[in-house]
Coordinates of C-alpha atoms in Angstrom, one line a residue:
M5 CA 11.1 -32.5 6.5
A6 CA 10.2 -29.9 3.9
E7 CA 10.0 -26.4 4.8
P8 CA 6.6 -24.8 4.9
I9 CA 6.6 -22.2 1.6
D10 CA 5.6 -18.9 1.9
Q11 CA 3.0 -18.2 -1.2
T12 CA 3.8 -14.0 -0.8
V13 CA 7.3 -14.4 -2.3
P14 CA 8.3 -17.2 -4.9
A15 CA 11.4 -18.8 -3.8
R16 CA 13.3 -18.5 -6.8
A17 CA 13.0 -15.5 -9.7
G18 CA 10.9 -16.7 -12.6
A19 CA 9.5 -19.5 -10.5
A20 CA 5.7 -20.0 -11.5
G21 CA 6.8 -17.1 -14.2
T22 CA 6.4 -14.5 -10.9
P23 CA 9.0 -12.1 -10.3
V24 CA 10.6 -12.0 -6.8
V25 CA 9.0 -9.0 -4.3
P26 CA 11.7 -7.8 -2.5
P27 CA 10.5 -8.2 1.3
K28 CA 11.1 -4.5 2.0
I29 CA 8.5 -3.6 -0.4
L30 CA 6.2 -6.4 0.0
A31 CA 6.1 -5.2 3.5
A32 CA 5.5 -1.8 2.5
F33 CA 2.8 -3.0 0.6
K34 CA 0.9 -4.8 2.8
R35 CA 0.9 -2.0 4.9
Y36 CA -0.4 0.2 2.0
R37 CA -3.1 -1.6 1.0
I38 CA -4.6 -1.6 4.3
A39 CA -4.3 2.3 4.6
A40 CA -6.0 2.0 1.0
F41 CA -8.6 -0.1 2.3
V42 CA -9.0 2.0 5.8
V43 CA -8.9 5.4 3.8
G44 CA -11.6 4.1 1.0
W45 CA -14.2 3.0 3.3
G46 CA -13.2 6.3 5.5
L47 CA -14.1 8.5 2.6
I48 CA -17.4 6.9 1.9
L49 CA -18.6 7.2 5.6
L50 CA -16.9 11.3 5.7
V51 CA -19.6 11.7 2.5
A52 CA -22.1 10.2 4.5
A53 CA -21.7 12.2 7.0
M54 CA -21.2 15.6 4.5
V55 CA -24.6 14.5 3.4
L56 CA -25.8 14.1 6.9
K57 CA -24.4 17.6 7.3
Y58 CA -26.0 19.5 4.1
G59 CA -29.0 17.5 3.2
F60 CA -29.7 17.1 6.6
D61 CA -28.6 19.9 8.8
Y62 CA -26.8 17.3 10.8
G63 CA -23.6 18.1 11.6
T64 CA -22.1 16.1 14.6
A65 CA -20.9 13.3 12.0
V66 CA -18.6 15.4 10.0
A67 CA -17.3 16.9 13.5
V68 CA -16.7 13.6 14.5
W69 CA -15.1 11.9 11.5
G70 CA -13.8 14.8 9.6
P71 CA -10.4 14.2 12.1
I72 CA -10.5 10.9 12.4
H73 CA -10.6 10.4 8.4
G74 CA -7.8 13.5 8.4
A75 CA -5.8 11.3 10.3
L76 CA -6.3 8.1 8.5
F77 CA -5.5 9.4 5.5
V78 CA -1.9 11.7 6.9
V79 CA -1.2 7.7 7.7
Y80 CA -2.5 6.5 4.0
V81 CA 0.1 9.4 2.4
I82 CA 3.1 8.8 4.7
L83 CA 2.9 4.7 3.8
A84 CA 1.9 5.6 0.1
F85 CA 5.3 7.7 0.0
D86 CA 6.8 5.2 1.5
L87 CA 6.3 2.3 -0.9
A88 CA 6.7 4.5 -3.9
Y89 CA 10.1 5.3 -2.7
K90 CA 11.1 1.8 -1.3
D91 CA 9.6 0.6 -5.0
R92 CA 10.7 3.6 -6.9
W93 CA 7.6 4.9 -8.2
S94 CA 7.9 7.9 -10.8
P95 CA 6.6 11.2 -9.6
L96 CA 3.1 10.8 -11.6
G97 CA 2.9 7.3 -10.6
T98 CA 3.3 8.5 -6.4
L99 CA 0.7 11.8 -7.5
W100 CA -1.9 8.9 -9.4
V101 CA -1.9 7.0 -6.4
L102 CA -2.0 10.3 -3.8
V103 CA -5.0 12.1 -5.6
A104 CA -6.8 8.6 -5.9
G105 CA -6.9 8.5 -1.7
T106 CA -9.3 11.8 -1.8
I107 CA -11.9 10.9 -4.5
P108 CA -14.5 8.4 -3.4
F109 CA -14.2 4.8 -4.3
V110 CA -10.9 5.9 -6.8
S111 CA -8.6 4.6 -4.3
F112 CA -10.2 1.1 -4.7
I113 CA -9.3 1.0 -8.3
A114 CA -5.5 2.8 -7.4
E115 CA -4.9 -0.2 -5.0
R116 CA -5.8 -2.9 -7.6
Q117 CA -3.8 -1.4 -9.9
V118 CA -0.6 -1.0 -7.1
Q119 CA -1.0 -4.6 -6.2
R120 CA -0.9 -5.5 -10.1
K121 CA 2.5 -3.7 -10.7
V122 CA 4.4 -4.1 -7.5
L123 CA 3.3 -8.0 -7.8
A124 CA 4.6 -8.2 -11.4
R125 CA 8.0 -5.8 -10.5
Q126 CA 6.6 -3.0 -12.8
R127 CA 7.0 0.2 -12.5
M128 CA 4.2 2.6 -11.1

């Protein structure tokens, strides 16, 4: 009976032209991806809460969501540093990913760039 094939990591280098991603980097990448998605949407919600606060004088949304988003962003930074360390990113690539997490919608662009480079085994 044949073993099930894991589609995320090729069986050998060069299989179908795809480089092998070491398991520790792949695990760190998956954690980073989830964090980038959550923080990206969290930042959009924070901007909406700020519009409510400064546009409509309703500060409760920022008072509630602001600290939650802050905690999520700290987790994002830790996971981004973890991936950067394991995948040996350049300081500039690491800085780009961290700054992207502070600008609405840009974290989604950075996450795609990280995905492309990590899976292709290129340096960030």
